[in-house]
mmCIF file of N, CA, C and O in Angstrom:
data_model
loop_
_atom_site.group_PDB
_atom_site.id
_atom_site.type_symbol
_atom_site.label_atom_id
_atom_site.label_comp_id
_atom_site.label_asym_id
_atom_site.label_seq_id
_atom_site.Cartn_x
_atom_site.Cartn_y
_atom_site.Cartn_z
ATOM 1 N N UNK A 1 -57.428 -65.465 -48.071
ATOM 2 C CA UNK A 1 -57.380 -64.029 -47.997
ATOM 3 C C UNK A 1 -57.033 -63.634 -46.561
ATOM 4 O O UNK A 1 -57.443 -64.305 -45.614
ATOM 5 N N UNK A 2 -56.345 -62.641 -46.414
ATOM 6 C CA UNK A 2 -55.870 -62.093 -45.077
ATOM 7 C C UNK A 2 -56.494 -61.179 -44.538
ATOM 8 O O UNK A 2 -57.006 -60.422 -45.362
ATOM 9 N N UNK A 3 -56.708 -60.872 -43.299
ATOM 10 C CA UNK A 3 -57.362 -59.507 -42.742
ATOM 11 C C UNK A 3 -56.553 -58.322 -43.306
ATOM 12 O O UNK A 3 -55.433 -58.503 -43.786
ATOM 13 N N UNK A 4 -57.142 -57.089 -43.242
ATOM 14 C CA UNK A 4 -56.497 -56.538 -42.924
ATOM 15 C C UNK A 4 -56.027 -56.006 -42.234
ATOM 16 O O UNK A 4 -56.889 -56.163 -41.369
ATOM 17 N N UNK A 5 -54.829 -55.027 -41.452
ATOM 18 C CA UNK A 5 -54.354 -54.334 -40.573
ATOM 19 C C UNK A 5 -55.383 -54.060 -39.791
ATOM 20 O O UNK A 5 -56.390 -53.560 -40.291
ATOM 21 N N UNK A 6 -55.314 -54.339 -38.419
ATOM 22 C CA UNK A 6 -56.339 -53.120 -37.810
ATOM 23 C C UNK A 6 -55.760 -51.353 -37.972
ATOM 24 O O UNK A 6 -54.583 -50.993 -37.920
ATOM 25 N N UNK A 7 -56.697 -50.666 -38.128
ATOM 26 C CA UNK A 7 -56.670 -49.039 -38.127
ATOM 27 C C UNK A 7 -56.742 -48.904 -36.286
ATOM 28 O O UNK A 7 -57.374 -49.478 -35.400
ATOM 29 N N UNK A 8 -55.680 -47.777 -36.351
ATOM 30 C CA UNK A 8 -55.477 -47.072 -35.092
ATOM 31 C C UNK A 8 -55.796 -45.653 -35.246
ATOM 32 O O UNK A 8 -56.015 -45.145 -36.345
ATOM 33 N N UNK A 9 -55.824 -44.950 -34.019
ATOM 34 C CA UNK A 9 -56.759 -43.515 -34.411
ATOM 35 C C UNK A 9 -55.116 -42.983 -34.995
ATOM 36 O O UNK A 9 -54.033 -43.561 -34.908
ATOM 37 N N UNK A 10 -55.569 -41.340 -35.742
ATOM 38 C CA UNK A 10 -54.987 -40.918 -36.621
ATOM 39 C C UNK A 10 -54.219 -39.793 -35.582
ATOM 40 O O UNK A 10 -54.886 -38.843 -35.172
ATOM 41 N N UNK A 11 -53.084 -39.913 -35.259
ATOM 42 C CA UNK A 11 -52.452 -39.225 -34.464
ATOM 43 C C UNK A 11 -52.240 -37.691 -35.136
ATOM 44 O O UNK A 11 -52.076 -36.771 -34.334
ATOM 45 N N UNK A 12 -52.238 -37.428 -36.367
ATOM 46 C CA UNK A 12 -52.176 -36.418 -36.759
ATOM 47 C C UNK A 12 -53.705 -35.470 -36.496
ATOM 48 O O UNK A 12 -53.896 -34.351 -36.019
ATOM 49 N N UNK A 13 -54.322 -36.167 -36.869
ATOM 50 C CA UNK A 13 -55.980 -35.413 -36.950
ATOM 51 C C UNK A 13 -56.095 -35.173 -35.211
ATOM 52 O O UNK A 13 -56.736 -34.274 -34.667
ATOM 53 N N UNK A 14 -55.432 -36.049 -34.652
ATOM 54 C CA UNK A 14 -55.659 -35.844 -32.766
ATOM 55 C C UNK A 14 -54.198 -34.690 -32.586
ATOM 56 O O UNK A 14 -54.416 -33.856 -31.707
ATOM 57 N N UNK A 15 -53.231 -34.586 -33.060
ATOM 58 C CA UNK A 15 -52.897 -33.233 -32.839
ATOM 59 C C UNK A 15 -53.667 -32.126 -33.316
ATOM 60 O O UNK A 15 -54.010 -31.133 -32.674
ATOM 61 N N UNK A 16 -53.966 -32.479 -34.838
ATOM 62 C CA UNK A 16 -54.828 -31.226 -35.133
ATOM 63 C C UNK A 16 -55.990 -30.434 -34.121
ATOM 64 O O UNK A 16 -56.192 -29.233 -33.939
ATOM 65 N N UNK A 17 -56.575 -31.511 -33.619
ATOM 66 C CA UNK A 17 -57.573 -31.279 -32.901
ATOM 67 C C UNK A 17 -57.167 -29.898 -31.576
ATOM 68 O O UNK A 17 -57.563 -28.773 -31.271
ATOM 69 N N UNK A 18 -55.982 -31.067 -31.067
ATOM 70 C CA UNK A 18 -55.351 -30.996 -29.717
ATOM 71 C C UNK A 18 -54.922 -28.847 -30.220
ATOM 72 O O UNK A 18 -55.178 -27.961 -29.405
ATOM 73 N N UNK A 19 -54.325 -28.554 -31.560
ATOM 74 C CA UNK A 19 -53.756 -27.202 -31.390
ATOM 75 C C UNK A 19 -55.023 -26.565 -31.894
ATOM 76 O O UNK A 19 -54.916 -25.392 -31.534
ATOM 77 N N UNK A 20 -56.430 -26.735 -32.681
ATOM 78 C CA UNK A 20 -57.331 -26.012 -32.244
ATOM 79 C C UNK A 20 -57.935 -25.868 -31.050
ATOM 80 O O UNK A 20 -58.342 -24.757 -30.709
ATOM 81 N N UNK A 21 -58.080 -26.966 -30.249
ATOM 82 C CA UNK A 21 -58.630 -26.355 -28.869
ATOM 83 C C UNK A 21 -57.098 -25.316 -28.144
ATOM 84 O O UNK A 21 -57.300 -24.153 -27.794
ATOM 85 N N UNK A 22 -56.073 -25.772 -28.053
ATOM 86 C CA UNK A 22 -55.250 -24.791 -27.646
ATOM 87 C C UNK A 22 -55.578 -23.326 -28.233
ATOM 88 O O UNK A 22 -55.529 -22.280 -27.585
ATOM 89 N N UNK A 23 -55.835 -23.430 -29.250
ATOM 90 C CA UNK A 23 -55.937 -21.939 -30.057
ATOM 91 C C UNK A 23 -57.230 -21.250 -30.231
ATOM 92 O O UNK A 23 -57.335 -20.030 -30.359
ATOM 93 N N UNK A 24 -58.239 -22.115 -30.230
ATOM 94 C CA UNK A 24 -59.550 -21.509 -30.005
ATOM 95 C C UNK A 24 -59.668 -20.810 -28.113
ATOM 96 O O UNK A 24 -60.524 -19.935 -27.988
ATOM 97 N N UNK A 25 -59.152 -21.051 -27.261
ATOM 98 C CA UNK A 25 -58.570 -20.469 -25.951
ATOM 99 C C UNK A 25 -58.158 -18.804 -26.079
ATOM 100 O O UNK A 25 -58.732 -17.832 -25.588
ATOM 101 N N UNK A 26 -56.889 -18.875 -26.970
ATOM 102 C CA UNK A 26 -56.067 -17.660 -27.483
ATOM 103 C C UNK A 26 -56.574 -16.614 -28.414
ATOM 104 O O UNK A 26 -56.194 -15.450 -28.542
ATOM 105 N N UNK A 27 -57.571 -17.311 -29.079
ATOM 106 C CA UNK A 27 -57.684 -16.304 -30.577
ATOM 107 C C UNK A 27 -58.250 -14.922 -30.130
ATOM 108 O O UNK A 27 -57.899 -13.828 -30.572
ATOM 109 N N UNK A 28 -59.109 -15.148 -29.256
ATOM 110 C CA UNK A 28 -59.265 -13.818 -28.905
ATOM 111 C C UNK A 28 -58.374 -12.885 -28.681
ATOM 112 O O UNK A 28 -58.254 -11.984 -29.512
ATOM 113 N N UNK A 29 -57.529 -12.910 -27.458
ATOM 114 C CA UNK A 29 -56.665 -12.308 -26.955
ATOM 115 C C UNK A 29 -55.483 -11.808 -28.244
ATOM 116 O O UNK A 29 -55.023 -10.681 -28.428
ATOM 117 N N UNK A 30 -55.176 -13.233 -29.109
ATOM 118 C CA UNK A 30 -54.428 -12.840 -30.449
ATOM 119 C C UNK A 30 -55.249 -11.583 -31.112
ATOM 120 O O UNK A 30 -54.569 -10.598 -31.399
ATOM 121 N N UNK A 31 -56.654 -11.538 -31.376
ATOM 122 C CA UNK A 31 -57.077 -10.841 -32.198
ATOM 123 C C UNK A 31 -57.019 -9.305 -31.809
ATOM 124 O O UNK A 31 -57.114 -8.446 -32.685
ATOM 125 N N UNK A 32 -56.835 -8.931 -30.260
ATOM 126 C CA UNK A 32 -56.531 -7.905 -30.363
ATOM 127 C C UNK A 32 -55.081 -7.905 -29.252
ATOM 128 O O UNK A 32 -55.162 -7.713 -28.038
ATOM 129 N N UNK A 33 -54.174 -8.092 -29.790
ATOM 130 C CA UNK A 33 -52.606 -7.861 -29.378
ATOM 131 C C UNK A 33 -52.579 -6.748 -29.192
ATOM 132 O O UNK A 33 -52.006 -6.227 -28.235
ATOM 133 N N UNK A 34 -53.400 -5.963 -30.362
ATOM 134 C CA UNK A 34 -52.186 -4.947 -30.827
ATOM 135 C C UNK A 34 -52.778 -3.557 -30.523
ATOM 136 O O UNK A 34 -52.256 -2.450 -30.658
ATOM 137 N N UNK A 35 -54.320 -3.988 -29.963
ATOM 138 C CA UNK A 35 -55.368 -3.355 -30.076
ATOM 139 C C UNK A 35 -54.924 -1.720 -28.597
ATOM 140 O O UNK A 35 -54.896 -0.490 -28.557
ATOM 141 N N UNK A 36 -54.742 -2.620 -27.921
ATOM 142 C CA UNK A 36 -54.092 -1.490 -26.565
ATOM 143 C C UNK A 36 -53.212 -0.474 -27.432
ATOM 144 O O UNK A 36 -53.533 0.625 -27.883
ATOM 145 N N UNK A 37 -52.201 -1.058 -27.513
ATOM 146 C CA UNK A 37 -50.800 0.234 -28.040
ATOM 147 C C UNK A 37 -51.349 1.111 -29.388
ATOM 148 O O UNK A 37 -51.038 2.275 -29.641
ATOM 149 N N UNK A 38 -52.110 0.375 -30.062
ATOM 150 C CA UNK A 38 -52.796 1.614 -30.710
ATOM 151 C C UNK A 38 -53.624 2.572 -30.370
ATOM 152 O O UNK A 38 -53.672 3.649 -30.964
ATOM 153 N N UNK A 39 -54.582 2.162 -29.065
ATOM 154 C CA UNK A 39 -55.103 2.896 -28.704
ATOM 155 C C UNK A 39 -54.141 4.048 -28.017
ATOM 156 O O UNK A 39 -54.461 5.237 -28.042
ATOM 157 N N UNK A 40 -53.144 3.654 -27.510
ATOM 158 C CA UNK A 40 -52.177 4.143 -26.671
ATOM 159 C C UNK A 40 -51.594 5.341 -27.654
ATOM 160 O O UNK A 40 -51.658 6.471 -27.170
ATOM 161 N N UNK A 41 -51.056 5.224 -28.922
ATOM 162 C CA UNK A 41 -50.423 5.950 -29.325
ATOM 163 C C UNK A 41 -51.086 6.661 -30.187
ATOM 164 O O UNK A 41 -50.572 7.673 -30.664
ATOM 165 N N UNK A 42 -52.705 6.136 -30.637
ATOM 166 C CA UNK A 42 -53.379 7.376 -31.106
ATOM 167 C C UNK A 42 -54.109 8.116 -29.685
ATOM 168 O O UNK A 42 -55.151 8.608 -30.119
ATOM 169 N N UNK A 43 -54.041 8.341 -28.532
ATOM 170 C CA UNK A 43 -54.242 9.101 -27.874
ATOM 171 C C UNK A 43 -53.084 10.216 -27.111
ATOM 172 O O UNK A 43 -53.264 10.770 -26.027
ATOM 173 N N UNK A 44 -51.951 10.350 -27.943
ATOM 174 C CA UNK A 44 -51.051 10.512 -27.253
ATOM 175 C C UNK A 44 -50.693 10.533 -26.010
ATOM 176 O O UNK A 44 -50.683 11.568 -25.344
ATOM 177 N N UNK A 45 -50.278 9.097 -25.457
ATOM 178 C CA UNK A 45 -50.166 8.713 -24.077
ATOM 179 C C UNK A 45 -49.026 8.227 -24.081
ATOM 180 O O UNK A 45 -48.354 8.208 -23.050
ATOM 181 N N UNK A 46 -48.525 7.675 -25.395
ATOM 182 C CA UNK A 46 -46.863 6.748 -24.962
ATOM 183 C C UNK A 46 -45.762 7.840 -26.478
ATOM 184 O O UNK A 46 -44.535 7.911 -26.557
ATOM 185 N N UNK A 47 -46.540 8.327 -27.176
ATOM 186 C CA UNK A 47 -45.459 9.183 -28.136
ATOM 187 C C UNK A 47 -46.373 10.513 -28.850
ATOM 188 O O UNK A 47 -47.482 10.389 -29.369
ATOM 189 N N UNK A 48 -45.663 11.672 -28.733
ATOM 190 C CA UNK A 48 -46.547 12.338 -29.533
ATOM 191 C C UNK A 48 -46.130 12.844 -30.264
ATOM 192 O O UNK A 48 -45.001 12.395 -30.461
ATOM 193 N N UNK A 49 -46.455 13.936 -31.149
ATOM 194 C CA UNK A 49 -45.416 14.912 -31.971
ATOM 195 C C UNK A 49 -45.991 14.333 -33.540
ATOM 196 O O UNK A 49 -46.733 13.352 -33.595
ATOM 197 N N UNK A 50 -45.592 14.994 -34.648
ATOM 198 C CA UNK A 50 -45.875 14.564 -36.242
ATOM 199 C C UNK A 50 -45.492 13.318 -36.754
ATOM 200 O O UNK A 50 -45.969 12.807 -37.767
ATOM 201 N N UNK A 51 -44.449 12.742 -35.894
ATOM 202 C CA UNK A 51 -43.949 11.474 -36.312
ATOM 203 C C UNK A 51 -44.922 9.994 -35.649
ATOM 204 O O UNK A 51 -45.028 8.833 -36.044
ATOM 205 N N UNK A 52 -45.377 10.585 -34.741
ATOM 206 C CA UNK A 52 -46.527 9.621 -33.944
ATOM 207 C C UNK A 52 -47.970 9.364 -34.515
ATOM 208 O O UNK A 52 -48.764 8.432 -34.391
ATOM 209 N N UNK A 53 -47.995 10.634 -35.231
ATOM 210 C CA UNK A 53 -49.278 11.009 -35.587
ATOM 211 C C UNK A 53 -48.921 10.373 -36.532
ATOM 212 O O UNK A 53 -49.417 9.246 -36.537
ATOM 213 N N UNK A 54 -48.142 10.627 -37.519
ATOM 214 C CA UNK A 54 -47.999 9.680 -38.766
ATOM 215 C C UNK A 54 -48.272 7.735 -38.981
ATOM 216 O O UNK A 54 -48.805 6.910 -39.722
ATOM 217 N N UNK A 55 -47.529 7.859 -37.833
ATOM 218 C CA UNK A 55 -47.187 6.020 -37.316
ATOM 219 C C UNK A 55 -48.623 5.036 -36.853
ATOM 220 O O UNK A 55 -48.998 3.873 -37.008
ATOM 221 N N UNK A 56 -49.150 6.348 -36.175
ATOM 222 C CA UNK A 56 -50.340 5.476 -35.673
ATOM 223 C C UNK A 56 -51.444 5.509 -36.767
ATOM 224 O O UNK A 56 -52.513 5.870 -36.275
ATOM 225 N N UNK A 57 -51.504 5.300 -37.826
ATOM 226 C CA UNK A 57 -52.843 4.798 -38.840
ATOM 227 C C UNK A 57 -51.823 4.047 -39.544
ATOM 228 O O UNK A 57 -52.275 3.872 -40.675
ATOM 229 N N UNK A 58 -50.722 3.535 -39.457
ATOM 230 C CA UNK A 58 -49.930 2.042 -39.782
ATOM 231 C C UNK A 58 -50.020 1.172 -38.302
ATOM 232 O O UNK A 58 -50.287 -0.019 -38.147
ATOM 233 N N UNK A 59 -49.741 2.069 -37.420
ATOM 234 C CA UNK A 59 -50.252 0.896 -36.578
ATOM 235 C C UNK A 59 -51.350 0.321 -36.248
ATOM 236 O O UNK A 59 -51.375 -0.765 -35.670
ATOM 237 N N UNK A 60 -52.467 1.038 -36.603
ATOM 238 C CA UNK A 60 -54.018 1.050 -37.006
ATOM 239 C C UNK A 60 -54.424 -0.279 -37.805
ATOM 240 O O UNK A 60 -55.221 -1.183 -37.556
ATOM 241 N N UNK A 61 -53.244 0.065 -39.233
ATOM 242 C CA UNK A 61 -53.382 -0.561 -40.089
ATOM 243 C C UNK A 61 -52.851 -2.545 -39.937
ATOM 244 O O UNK A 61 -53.358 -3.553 -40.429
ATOM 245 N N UNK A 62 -52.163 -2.428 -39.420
ATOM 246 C CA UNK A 62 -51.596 -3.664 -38.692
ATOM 247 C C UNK A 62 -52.640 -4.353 -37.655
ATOM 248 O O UNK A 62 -53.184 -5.442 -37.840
ATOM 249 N N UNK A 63 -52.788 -3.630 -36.691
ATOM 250 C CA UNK A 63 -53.884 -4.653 -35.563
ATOM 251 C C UNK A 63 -54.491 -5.011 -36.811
ATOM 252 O O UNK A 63 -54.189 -5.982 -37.504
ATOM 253 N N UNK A 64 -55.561 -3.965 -37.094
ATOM 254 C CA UNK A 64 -56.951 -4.840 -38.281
ATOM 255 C C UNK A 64 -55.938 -5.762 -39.338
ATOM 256 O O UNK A 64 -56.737 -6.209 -40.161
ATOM 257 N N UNK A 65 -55.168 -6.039 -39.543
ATOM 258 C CA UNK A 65 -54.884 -6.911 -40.606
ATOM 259 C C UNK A 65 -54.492 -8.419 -39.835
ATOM 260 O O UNK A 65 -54.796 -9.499 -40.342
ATOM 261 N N UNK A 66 -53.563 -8.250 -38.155
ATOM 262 C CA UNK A 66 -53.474 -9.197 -37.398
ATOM 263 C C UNK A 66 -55.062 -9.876 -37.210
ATOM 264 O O UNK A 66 -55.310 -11.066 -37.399
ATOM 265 N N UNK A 67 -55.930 -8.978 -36.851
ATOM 266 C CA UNK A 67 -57.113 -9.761 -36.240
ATOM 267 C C UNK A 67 -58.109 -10.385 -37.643
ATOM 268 O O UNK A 67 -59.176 -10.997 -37.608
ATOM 269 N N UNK A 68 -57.391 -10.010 -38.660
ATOM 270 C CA UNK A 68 -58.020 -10.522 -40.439
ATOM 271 C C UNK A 68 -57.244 -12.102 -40.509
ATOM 272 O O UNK A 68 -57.800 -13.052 -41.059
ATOM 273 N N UNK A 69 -55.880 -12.205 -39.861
ATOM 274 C CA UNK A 69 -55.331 -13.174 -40.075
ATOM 275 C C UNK A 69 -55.375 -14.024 -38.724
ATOM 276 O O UNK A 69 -54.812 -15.118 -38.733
ATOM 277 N N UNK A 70 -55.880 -13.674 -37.804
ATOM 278 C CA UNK A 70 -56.220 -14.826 -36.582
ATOM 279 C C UNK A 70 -57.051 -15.246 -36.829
ATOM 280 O O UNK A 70 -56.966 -16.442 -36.552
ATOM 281 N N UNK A 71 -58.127 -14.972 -37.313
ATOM 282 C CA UNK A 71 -59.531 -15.281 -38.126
ATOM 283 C C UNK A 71 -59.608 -16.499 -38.828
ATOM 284 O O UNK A 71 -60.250 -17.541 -38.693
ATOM 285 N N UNK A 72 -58.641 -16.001 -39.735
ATOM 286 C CA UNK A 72 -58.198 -17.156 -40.624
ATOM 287 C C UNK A 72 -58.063 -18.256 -40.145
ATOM 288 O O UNK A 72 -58.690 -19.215 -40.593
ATOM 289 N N UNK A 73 -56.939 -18.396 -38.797
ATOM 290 C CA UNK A 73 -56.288 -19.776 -38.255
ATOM 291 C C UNK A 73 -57.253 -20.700 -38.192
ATOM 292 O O UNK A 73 -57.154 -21.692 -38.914
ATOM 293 N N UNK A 74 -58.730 -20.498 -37.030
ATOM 294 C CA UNK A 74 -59.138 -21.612 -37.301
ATOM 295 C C UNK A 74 -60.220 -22.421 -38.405
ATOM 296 O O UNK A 74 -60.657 -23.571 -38.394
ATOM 297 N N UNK A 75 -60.415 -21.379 -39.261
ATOM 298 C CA UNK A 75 -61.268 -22.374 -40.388
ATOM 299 C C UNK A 75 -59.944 -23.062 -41.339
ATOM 300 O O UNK A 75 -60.211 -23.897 -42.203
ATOM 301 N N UNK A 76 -58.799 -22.711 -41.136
ATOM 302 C CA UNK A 76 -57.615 -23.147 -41.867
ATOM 303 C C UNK A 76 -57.866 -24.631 -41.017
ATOM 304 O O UNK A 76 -58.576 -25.477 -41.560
ATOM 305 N N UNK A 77 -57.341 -24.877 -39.849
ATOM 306 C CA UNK A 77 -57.284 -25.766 -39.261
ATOM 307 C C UNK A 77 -58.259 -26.947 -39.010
ATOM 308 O O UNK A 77 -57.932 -28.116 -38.808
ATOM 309 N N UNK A 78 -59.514 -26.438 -39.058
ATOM 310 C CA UNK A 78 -61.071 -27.201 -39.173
ATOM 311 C C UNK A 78 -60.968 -28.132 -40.334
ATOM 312 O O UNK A 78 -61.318 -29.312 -40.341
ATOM 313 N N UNK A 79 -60.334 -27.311 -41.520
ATOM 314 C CA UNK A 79 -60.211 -27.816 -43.289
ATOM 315 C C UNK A 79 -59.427 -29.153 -42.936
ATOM 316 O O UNK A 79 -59.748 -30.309 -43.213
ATOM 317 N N UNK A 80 -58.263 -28.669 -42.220
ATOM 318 C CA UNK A 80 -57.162 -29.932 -42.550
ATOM 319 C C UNK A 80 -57.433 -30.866 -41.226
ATOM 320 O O UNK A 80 -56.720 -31.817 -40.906
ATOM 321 N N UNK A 81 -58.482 -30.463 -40.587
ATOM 322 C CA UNK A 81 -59.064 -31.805 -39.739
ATOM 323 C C UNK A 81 -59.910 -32.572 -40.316
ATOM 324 O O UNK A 81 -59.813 -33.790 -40.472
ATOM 325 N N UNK A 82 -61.051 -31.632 -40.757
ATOM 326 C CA UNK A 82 -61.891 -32.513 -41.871
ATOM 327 C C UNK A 82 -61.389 -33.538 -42.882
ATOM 328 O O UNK A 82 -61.967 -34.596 -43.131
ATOM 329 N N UNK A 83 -60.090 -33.055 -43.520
ATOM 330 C CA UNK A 83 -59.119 -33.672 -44.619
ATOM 331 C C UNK A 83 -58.580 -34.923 -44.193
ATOM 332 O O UNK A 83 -58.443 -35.872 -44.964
ATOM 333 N N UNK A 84 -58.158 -34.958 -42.538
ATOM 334 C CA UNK A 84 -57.905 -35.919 -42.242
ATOM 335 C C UNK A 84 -58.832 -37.333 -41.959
ATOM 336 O O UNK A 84 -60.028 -37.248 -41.679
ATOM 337 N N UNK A 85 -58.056 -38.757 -42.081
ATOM 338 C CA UNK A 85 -59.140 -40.018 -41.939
ATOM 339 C C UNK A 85 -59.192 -39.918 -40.545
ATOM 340 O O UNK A 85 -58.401 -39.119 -40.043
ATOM 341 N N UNK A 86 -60.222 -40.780 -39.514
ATOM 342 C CA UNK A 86 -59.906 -40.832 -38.386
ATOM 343 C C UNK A 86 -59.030 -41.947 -37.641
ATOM 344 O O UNK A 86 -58.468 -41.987 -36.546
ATOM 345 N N UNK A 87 -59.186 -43.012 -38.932
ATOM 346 C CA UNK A 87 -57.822 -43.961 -38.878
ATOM 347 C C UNK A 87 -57.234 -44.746 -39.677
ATOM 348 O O UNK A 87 -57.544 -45.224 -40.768
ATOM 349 N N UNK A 88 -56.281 -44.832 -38.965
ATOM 350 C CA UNK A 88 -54.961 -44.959 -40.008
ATOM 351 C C UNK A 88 -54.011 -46.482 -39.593
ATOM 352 O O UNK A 88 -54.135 -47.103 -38.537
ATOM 353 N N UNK A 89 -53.087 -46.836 -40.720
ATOM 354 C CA UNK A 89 -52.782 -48.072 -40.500
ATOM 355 C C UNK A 89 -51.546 -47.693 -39.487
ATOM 356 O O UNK A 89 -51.046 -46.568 -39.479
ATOM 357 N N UNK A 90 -51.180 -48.593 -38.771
ATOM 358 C CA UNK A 90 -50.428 -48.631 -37.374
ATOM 359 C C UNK A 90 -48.820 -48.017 -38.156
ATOM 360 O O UNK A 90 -47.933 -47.608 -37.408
ATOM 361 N N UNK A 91 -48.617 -48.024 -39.685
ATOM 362 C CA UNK A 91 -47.369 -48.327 -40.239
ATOM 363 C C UNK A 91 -47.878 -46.254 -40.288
ATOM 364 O O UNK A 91 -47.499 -45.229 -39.721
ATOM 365 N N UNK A 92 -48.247 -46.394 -40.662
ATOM 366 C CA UNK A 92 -49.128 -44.454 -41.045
ATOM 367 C C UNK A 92 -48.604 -43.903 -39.461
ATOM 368 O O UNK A 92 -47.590 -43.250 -39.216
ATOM 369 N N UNK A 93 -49.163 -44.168 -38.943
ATOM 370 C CA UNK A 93 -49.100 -43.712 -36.975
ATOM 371 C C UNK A 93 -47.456 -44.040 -36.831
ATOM 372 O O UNK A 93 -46.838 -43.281 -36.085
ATOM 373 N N UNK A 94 -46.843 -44.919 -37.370
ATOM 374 C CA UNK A 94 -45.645 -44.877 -36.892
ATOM 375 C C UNK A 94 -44.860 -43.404 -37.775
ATOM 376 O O UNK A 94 -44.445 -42.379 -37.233
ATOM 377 N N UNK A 95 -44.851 -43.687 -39.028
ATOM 378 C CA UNK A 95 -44.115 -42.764 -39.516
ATOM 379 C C UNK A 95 -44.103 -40.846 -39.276
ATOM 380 O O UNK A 95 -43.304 -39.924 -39.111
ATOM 381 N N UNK A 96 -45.913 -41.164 -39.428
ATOM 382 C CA UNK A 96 -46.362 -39.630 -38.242
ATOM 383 C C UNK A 96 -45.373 -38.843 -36.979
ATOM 384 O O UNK A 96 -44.917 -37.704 -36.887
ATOM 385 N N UNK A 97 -45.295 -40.248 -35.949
ATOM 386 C CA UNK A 97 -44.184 -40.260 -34.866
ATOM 387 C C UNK A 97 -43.034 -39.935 -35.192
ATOM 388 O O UNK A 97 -42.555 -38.911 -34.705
ATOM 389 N N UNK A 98 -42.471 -40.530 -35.882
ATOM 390 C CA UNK A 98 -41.134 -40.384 -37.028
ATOM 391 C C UNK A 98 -40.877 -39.545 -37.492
ATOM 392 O O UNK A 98 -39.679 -39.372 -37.717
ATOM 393 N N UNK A 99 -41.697 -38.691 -37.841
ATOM 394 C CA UNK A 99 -41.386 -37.203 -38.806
ATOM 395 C C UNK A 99 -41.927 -36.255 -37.975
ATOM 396 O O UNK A 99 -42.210 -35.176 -38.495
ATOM 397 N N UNK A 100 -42.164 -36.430 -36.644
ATOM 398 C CA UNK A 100 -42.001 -35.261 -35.646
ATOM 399 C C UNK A 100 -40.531 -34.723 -35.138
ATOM 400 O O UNK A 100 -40.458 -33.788 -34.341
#
């Protein structure tokens, strides 16, 4: 009977990792992008008039739906770390490389 392969760490699950800590950094700042210019244009400071007034409870409507979907990113990302093994056969790690 033969050994098997040694397992090498899982280069995918170590990017995964690698763009939640990048993004757990950002999410804040993502979560409110949008948060200034709304404030901006429901105070009339950058547009005013009926057409501004109209615009700004869509632009209202947008931040809160951006900061609903930054939210999201990292339990999305946690899932498909968890999903991942922590290692993998050296032939797995190559093709990983390969299909970058």
């Amino acid at each position: 009977m033969t050994d098997p392969q040694p397992k090498v760490d899982n280069p995918r699950k170590a990017d995964l990792v690698k763009l939640r800590n990048d993004l757990a950094k950002d999410v804040d700042h993502l979560r409110k992008a949008l948060s200034r210019p709304t404030e901006d244009m429901g105070g009339d400071k950058v547009w005013v008039g009926k057409n501004a007034r109209a615009w700004q409870p869509e632009l209202a409507g947008r931040n809160k739906k951006l900061g609903e979907q930054v939210d999201k990113l990292l339990p999305l990302i946690d899932a498909a770390i968890r999903s991942e093994p922590d290692k993998v056969s050296p032939n797995e790690a190559r093709m990983y490389h390969q299909g970058m």
